[in-house]
Short mmCIF file of C-alpha atoms in Angstrom, two decimals:
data_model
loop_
_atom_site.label_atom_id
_atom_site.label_comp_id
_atom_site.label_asym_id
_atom_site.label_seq_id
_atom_site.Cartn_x
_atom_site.Cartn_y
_atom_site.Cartn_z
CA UNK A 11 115.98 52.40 78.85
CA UNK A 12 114.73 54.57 76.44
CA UNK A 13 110.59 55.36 75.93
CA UNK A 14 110.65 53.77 72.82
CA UNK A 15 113.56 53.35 70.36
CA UNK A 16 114.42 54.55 66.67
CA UNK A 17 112.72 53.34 64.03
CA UNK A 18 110.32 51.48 66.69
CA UNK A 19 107.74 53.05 68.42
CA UNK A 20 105.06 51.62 71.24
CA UNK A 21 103.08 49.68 68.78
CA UNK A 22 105.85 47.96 66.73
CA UNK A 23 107.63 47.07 69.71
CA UNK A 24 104.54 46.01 71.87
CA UNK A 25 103.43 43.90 68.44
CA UNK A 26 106.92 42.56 69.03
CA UNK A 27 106.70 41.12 71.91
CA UNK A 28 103.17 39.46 71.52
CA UNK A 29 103.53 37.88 67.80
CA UNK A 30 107.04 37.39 68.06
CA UNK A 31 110.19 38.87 70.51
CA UNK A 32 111.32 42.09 72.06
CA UNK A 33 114.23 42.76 74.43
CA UNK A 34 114.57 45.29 77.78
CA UNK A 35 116.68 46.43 79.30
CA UNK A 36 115.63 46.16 82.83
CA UNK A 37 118.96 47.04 84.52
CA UNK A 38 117.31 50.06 86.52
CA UNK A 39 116.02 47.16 88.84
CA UNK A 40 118.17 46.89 92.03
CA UNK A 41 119.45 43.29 92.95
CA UNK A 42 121.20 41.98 95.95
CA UNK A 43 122.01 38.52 97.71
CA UNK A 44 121.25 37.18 101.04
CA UNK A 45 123.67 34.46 102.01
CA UNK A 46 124.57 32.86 105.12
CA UNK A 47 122.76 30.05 107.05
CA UNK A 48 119.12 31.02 107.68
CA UNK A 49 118.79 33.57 104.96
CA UNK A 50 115.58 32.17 103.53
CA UNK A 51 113.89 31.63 106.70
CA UNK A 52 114.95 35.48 107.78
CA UNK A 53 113.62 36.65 104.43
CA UNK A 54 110.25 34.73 104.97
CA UNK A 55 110.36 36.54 108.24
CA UNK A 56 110.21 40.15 106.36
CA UNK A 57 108.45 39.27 102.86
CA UNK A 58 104.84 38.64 102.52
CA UNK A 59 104.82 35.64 100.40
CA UNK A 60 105.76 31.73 101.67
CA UNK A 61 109.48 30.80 100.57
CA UNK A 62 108.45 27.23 101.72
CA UNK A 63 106.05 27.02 98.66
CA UNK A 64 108.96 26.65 96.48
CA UNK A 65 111.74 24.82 95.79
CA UNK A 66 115.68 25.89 95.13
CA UNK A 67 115.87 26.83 91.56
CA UNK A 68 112.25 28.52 91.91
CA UNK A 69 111.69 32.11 91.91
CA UNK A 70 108.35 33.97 92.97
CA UNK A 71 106.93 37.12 93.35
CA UNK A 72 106.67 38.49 96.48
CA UNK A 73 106.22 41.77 98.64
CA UNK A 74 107.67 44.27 101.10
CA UNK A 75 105.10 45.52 103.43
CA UNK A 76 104.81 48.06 106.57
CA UNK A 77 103.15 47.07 109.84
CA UNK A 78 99.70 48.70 108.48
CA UNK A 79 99.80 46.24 105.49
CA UNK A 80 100.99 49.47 103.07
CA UNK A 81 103.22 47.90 100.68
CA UNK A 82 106.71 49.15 100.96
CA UNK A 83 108.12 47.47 97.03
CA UNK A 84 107.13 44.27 95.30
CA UNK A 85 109.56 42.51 94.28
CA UNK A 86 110.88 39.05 92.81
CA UNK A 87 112.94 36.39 95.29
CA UNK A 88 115.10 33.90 93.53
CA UNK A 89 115.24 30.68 95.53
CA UNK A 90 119.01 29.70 95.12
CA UNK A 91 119.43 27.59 98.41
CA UNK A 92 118.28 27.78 102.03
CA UNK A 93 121.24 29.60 102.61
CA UNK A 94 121.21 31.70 99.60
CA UNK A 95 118.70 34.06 98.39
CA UNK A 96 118.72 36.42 94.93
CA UNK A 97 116.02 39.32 95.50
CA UNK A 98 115.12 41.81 92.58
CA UNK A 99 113.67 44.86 93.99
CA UNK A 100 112.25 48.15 91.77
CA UNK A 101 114.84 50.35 91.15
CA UNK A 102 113.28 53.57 93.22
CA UNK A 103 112.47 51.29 96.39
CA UNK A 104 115.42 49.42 96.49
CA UNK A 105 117.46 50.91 98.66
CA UNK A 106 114.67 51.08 101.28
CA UNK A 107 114.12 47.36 100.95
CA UNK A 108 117.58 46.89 101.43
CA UNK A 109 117.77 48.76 104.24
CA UNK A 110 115.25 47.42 105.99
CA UNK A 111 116.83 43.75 104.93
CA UNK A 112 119.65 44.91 107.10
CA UNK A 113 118.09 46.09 109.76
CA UNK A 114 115.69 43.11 110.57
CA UNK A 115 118.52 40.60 109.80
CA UNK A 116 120.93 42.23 111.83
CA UNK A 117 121.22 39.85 114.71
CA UNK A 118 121.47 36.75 112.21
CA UNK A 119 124.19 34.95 110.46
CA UNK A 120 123.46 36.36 107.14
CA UNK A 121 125.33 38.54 104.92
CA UNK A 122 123.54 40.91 102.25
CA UNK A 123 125.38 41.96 99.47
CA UNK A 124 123.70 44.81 97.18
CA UNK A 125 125.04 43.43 93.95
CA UNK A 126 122.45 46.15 91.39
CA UNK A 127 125.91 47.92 90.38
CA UNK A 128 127.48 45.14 89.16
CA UNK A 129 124.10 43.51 87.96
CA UNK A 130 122.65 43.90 84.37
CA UNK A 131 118.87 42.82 84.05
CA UNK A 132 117.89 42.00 79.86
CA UNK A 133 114.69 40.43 79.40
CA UNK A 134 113.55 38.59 76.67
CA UNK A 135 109.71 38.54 76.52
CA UNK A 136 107.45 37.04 73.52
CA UNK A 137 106.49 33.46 71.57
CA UNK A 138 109.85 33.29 69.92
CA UNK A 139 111.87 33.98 73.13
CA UNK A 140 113.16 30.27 73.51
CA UNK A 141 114.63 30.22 69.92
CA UNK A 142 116.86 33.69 71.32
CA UNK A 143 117.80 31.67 74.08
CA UNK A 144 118.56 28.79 72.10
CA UNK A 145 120.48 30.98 69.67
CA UNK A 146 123.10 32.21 71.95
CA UNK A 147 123.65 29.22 73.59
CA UNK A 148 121.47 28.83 77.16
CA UNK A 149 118.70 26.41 75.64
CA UNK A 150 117.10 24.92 78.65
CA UNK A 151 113.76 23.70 79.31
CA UNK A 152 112.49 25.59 82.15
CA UNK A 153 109.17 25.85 84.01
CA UNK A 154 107.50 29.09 84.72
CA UNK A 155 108.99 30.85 87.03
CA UNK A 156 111.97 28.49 87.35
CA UNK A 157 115.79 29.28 87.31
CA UNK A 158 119.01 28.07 86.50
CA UNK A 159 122.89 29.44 86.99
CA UNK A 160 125.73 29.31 84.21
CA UNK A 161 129.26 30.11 84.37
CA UNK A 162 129.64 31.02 81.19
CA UNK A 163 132.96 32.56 78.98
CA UNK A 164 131.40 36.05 79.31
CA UNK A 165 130.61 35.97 83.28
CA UNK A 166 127.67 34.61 85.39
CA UNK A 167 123.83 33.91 83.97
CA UNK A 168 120.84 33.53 86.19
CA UNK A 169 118.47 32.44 83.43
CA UNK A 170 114.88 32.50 84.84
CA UNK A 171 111.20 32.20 82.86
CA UNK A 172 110.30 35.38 84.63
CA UNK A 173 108.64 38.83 83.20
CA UNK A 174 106.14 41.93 83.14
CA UNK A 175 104.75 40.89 79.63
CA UNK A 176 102.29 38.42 79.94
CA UNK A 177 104.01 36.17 77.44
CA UNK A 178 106.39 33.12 77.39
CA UNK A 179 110.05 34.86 78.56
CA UNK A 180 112.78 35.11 80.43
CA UNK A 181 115.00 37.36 81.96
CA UNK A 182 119.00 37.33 82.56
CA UNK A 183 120.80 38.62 85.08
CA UNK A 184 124.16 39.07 83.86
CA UNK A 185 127.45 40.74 85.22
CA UNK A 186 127.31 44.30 84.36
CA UNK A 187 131.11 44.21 82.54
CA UNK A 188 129.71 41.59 80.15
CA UNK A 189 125.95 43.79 79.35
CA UNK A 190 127.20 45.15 76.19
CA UNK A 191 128.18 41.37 74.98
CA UNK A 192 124.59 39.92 75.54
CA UNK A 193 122.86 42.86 74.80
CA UNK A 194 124.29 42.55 71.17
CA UNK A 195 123.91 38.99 71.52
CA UNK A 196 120.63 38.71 72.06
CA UNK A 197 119.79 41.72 69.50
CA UNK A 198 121.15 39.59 67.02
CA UNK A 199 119.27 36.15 67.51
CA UNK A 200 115.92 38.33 68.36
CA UNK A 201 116.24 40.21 64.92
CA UNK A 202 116.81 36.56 63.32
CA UNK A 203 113.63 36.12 64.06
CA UNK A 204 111.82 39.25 63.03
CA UNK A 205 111.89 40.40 66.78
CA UNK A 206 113.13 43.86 68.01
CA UNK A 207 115.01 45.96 71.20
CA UNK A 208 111.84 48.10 73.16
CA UNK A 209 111.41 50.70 75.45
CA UNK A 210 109.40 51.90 78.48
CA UNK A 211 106.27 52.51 76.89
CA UNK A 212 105.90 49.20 75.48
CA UNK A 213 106.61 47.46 78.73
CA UNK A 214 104.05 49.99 80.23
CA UNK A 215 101.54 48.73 77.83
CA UNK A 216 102.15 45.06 77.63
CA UNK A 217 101.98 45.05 81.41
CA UNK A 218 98.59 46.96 81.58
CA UNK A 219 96.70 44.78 79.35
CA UNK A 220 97.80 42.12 81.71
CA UNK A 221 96.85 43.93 84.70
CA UNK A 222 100.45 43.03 85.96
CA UNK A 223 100.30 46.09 89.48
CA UNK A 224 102.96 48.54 89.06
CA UNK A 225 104.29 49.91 92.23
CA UNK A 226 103.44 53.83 92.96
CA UNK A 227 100.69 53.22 90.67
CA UNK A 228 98.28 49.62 91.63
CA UNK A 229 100.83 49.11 95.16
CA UNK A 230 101.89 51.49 97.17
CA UNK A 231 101.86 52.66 101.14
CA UNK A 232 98.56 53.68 100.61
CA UNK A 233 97.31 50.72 98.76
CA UNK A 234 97.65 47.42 100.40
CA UNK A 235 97.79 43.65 98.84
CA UNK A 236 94.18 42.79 99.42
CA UNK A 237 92.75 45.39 98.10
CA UNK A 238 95.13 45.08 94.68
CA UNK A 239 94.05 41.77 93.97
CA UNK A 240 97.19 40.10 95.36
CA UNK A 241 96.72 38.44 98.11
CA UNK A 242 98.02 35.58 96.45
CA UNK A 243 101.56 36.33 97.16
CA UNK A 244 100.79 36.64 100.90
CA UNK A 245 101.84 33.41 102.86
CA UNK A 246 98.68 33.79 105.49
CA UNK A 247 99.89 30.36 107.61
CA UNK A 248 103.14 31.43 107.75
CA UNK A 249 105.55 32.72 110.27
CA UNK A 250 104.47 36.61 111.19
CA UNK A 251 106.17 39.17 109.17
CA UNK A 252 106.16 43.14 108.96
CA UNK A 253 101.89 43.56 108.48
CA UNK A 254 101.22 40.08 108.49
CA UNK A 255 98.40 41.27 111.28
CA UNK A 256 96.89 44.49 110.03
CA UNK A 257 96.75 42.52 106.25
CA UNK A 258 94.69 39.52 108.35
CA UNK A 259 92.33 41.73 109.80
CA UNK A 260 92.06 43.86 106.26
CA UNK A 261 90.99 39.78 104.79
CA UNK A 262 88.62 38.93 107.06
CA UNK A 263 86.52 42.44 107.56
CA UNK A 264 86.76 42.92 103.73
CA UNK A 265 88.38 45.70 101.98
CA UNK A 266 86.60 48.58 100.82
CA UNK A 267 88.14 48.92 97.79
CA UNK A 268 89.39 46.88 94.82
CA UNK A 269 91.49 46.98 92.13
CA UNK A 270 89.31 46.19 88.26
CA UNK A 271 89.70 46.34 84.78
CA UNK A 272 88.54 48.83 82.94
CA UNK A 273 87.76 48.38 79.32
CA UNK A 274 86.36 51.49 77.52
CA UNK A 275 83.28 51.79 75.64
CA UNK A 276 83.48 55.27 74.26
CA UNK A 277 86.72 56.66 72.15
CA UNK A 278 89.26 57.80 74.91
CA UNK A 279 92.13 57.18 76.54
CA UNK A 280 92.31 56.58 79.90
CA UNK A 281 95.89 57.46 82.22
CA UNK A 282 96.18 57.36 85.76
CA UNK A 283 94.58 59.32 88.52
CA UNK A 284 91.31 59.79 86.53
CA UNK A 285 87.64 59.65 88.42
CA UNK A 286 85.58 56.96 88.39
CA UNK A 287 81.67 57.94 88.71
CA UNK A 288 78.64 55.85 88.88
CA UNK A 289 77.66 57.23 85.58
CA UNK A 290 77.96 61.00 83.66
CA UNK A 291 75.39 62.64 85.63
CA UNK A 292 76.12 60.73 88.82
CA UNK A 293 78.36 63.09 91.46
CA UNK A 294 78.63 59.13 93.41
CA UNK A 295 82.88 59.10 93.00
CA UNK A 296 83.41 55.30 93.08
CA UNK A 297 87.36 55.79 92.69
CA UNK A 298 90.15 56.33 90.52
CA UNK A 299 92.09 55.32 87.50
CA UNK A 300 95.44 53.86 88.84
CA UNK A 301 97.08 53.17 85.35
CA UNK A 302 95.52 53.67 82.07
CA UNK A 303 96.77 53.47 78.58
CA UNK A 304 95.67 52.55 74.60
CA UNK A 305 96.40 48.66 74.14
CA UNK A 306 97.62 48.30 71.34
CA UNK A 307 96.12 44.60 70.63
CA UNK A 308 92.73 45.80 71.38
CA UNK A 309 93.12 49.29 69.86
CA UNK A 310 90.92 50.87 72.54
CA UNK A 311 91.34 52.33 76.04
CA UNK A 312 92.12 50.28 79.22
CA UNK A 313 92.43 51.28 82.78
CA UNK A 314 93.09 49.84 86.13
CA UNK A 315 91.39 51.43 88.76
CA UNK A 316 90.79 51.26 92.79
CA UNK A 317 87.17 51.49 92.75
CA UNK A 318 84.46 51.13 96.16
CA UNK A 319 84.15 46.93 97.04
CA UNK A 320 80.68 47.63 95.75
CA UNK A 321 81.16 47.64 92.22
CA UNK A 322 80.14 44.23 89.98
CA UNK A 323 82.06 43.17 86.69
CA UNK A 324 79.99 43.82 84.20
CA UNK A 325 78.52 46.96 85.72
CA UNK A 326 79.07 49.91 83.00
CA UNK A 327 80.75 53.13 84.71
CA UNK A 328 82.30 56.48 83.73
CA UNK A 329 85.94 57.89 83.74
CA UNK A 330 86.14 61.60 83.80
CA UNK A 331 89.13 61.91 80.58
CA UNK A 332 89.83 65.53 80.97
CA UNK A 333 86.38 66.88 81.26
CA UNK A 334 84.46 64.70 78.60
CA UNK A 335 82.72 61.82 80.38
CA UNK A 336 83.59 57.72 78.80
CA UNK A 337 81.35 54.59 79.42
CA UNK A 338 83.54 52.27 80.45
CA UNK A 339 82.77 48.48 81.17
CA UNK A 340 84.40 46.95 84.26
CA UNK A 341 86.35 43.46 83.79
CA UNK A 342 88.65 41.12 85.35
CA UNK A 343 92.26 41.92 84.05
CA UNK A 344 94.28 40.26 82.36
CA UNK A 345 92.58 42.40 79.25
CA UNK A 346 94.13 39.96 76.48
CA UNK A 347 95.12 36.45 76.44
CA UNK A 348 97.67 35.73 78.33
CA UNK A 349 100.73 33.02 77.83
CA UNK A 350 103.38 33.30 79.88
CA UNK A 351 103.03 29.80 81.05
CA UNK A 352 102.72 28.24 77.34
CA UNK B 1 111.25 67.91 54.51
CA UNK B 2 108.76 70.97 54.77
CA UNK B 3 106.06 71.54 51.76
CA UNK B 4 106.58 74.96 50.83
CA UNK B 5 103.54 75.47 48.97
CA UNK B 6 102.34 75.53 53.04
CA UNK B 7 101.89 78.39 56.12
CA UNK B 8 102.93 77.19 59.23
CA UNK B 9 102.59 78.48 62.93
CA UNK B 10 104.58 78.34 65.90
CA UNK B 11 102.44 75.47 67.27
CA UNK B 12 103.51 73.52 64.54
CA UNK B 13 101.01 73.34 62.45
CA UNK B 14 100.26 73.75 58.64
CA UNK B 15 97.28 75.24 56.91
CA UNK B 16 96.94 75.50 53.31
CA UNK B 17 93.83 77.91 51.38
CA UNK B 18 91.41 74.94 49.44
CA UNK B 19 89.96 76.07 45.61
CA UNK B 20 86.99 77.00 47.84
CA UNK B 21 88.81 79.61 49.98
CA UNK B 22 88.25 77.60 53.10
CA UNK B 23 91.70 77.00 55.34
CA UNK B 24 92.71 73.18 55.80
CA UNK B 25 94.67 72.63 58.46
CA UNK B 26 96.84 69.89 60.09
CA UNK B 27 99.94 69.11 62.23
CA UNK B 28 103.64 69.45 60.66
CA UNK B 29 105.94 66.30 60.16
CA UNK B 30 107.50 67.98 62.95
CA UNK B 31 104.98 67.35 65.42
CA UNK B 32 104.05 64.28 64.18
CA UNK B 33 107.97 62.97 64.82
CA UNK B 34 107.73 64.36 68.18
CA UNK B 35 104.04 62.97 69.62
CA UNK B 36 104.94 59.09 68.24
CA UNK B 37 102.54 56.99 67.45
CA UNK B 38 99.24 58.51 67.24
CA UNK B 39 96.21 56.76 68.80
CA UNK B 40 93.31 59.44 69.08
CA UNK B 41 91.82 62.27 67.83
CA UNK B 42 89.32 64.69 69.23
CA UNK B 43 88.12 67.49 66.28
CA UNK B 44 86.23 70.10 66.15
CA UNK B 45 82.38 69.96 64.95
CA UNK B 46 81.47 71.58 62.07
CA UNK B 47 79.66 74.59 62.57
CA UNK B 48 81.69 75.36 65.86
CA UNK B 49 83.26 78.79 66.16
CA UNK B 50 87.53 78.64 66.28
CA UNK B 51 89.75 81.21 67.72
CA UNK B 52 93.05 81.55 66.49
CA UNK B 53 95.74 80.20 68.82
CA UNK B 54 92.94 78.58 71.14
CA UNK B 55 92.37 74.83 71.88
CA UNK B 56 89.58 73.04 69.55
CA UNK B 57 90.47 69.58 69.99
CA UNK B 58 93.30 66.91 71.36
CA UNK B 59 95.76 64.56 69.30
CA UNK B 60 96.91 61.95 71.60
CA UNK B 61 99.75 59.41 71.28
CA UNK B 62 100.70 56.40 73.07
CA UNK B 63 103.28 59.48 74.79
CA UNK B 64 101.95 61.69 75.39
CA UNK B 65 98.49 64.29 74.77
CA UNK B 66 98.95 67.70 72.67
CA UNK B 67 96.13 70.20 72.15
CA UNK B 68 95.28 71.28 69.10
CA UNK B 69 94.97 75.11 68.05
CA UNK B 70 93.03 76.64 65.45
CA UNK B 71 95.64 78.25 63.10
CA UNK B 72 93.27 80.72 61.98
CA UNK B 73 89.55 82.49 63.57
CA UNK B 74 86.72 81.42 61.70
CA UNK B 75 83.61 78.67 61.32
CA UNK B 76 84.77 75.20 61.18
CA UNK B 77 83.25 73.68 57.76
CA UNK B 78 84.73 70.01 57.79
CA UNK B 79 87.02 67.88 59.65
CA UNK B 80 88.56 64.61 58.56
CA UNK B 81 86.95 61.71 59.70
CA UNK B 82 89.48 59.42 58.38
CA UNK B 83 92.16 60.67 61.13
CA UNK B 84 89.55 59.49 63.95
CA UNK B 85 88.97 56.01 62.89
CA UNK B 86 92.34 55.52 61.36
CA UNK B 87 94.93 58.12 63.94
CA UNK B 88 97.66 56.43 62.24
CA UNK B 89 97.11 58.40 59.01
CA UNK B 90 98.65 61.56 60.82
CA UNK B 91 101.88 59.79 61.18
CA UNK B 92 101.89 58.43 57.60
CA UNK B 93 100.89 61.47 56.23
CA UNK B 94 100.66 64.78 58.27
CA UNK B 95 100.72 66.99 55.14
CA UNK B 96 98.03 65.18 53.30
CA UNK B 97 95.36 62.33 54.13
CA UNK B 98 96.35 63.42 57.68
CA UNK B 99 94.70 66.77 57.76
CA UNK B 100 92.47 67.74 60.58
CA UNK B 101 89.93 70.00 59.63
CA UNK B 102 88.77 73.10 57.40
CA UNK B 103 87.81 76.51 58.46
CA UNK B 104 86.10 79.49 57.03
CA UNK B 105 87.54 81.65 57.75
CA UNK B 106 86.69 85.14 59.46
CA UNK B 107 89.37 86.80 57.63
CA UNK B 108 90.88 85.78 54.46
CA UNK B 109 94.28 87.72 54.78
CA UNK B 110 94.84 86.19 58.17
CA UNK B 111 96.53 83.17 56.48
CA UNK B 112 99.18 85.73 54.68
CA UNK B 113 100.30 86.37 58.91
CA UNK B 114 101.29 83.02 59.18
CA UNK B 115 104.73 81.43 58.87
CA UNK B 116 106.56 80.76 55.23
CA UNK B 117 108.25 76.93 55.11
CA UNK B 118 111.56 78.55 55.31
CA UNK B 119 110.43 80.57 58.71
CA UNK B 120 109.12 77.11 60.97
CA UNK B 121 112.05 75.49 59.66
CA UNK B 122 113.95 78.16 61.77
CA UNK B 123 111.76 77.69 64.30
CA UNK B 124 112.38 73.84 64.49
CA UNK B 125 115.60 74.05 64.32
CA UNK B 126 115.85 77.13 67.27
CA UNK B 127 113.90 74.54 69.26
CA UNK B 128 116.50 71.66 69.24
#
């Protein structure tokens, strides 16, 4: 996937996808299937969300953690069966999640196939998605975050209301030999509508003024699930699984840090890794930028940032942007309205 | 499409000598192309001092950040406020509502130094 494409740009194509449609392709993403009797309850034995939350035909976001709670890879688990499991990993970490799949399933009846080469991931992201869906042919009503499977004339769908936009969307798995067909498919129906094919920078910035985490950047070994705001997609009741103990014991003494919005008050644009002081003339470091970008829709800078527990929403701080100090205000993400349940 | 009424330097930049003798200065359709969609714009003050070739203020788009350089040495007399509130204008229009600033300069001839239209072309072109 290109940064942005021809004749596009960031804004147009981050416009796109909040007033009307854009397309991704997301096929950098690893995928592979767990099958075999037990494979959901061996998954829910390794990833830190619940599988018994949802139903078959659900799919839910989920994560990948080490025995000190760092998290390993987010990812997304597609709820097929009990005894069959779809899990889309990020494309740099998947072959460490899948590895360590193998190795804690070993002694089970399960079979993991990594299916990312012969996988192609398109998502379709924005208000006018459904009518691209409609158009070539897969018009189903489907809750958020729910999933359905087609054998279809070119190959097999998995059609799920999934995405990294913050608006109504989906995304299709399709077989790799049959990309090129519903890539130009779906081109077609989304420039029907006055939608348009994006890039990496867009997603970057439709994700940020969601506050969607990024791994590497809001998740990562060093950062664990507490402190980024998602312990929501930790199943703390269930079975014990790989930092299950060192997150509990992160809950209950309270982590020192937390992930926040940022939403600048001075011109400036915020990226990641910049410091976070109590104000200009304070040498207090409270943290750091983690992401930062312009968003588009609010045509001013936005950050997330891993600042001290301390910190209140509302409380006015100041990012270091290359030497010139920038009031910035802190606020609970998502930094726009957000639809992706509409 | 490169004006050729312009001087140009290797940092691709134009700069053009106003009816008042001051140098106006701003980024090529080149550079423009390259940085994307522009979303901010640090310039100089007026009244600051410029070195040619050195750093007096940032252009940054939604890719990426790029310095920009003082074409010529002298005292900075204006800058365009229009490019702050409105960044957007530099894509639209590098050569003309999207100039940066204007310089006195220390040196009058220095401009005459600078590149003609047909030499940055060669540069651009060496480049890709």
């Amino acid at each position: 996937m290109p940064l942005e494409f021809a004749g596009g740009g960031v804004l147009i194509e981050h416009d796109a996808v909040r007033s009307s449609v854009g397309l991704f392709d997301v096929s950098h993403m690893g995928t592979f299937a767990v099958s075999g009797s037990g494979a959901k309850d061996g998954l829910n034995e390794i990833f830190t969300n619940d599988l018994n939350r949802i139903a078959p035909g659900q799919a839910q976001y989920s994560m990948l953690c080490n025995d000190s709670g760092g998290v390993i890879d987010d990812l997304f688990v597609y709820l097929v069966s009990d005894e069959h499991v779809v899990v889309v990993p990020n494309a740099a970490n998947s072959s460490v999640v899948i590895g360590t799949v193998e190795r804690i399933l070993e002694s089970r009846d399960v079979r993991l196939i990594d299916q990312s080469p012969s996988t192609a991931i398109i998502a379709v992201q924005g208000p006018k998605s459904p009518e691209v869906i409609a158009d070539i042919g897969l018009a189903v009503e489907l809750p958020y975050l729910g999933f359905v499977e087609r054998d279809t004339d070119h190959g097999h769908v998995l059609l799920a209301r999934t995405g990294y936009t913050g608006e109504h969307g989906y995304e299709l798995l399709v077989d790799s030999a049959e990309a090129d067909y519903w890539w130009a498919e779906l081109a077609a129906a989304a420039n029907a509508v006055g939608g348009r094919v994006c890039g990496l920078g867009a997603r970057d910035t439709l994700r940020t003024e969601m506050g969607y985490a990024l791994h590497g950047h809001e998740l990562s070994l060093d950062i664990n699930p507490v402190e980024a705001g998602v312990g929501w997609a930790v199943g703390w009741d269930k079975i014990a699984f790989p930092g299950s103990s060192a997150l509990k014991s992160i809950r209950e003494s309270g982590p020192e840090r937390k992930l926040v919005g940022l939403q600048f008050l001075d011109r400036g644009i915020p990226r990641a890794g910049m410091v976070v002081a109590a104000s200009a003339d304070s040498s207090a470091v409270l943290g750091k930028t983690t992401s930062g970008t312009f968003s588009p829709t609010l045509k001013q800078g936005i950050a997330l940032a891993l600042l001290d527990s301390e910190v209140k929403l509302g409380q006015v701080v100041s990012v270091d942007v290359r030497g010139r100090s920038c009031r910035a205000e802190i606020v609970r993400p998502p930094f726009v309205g957000s639809n992706p349940r509409a | 499409m490169t004006p050729d009424h312009l001087k140009y330097t290797n940092e691709h930049e134009w700069a053009l000598v106003t009816e008042t003798g001051t140098i106006r200065f701003g980024i090529t359709d080149h550079a423009q192309e390259s940085l994307g969609d522009i979303v901010f714009v640090t310039l100089p003050d007026p009244g600051s001092q410029v070195e040619a070739g050195e750093n007096c203020g940032e252009i940054e788009s939604t890719k990426s950040v790029a310095e920009i350089f003082a074409p010529i040495s002298g005292v900075v007399v204006a800058r365009n406020d229009v490019v702050e509130t409105s960044p957007e204008t530099i894509n639209a229009d590098p050569y003309g509502a999207g100039w940066l600033a204007e310089v006195n300069p220390a040196d009058p001839t220095a401009i005459d130094a600078l590149l003609s239209a047909a030499d940055y072309e060669a540069v651009v072109s060496a480049a890709s």
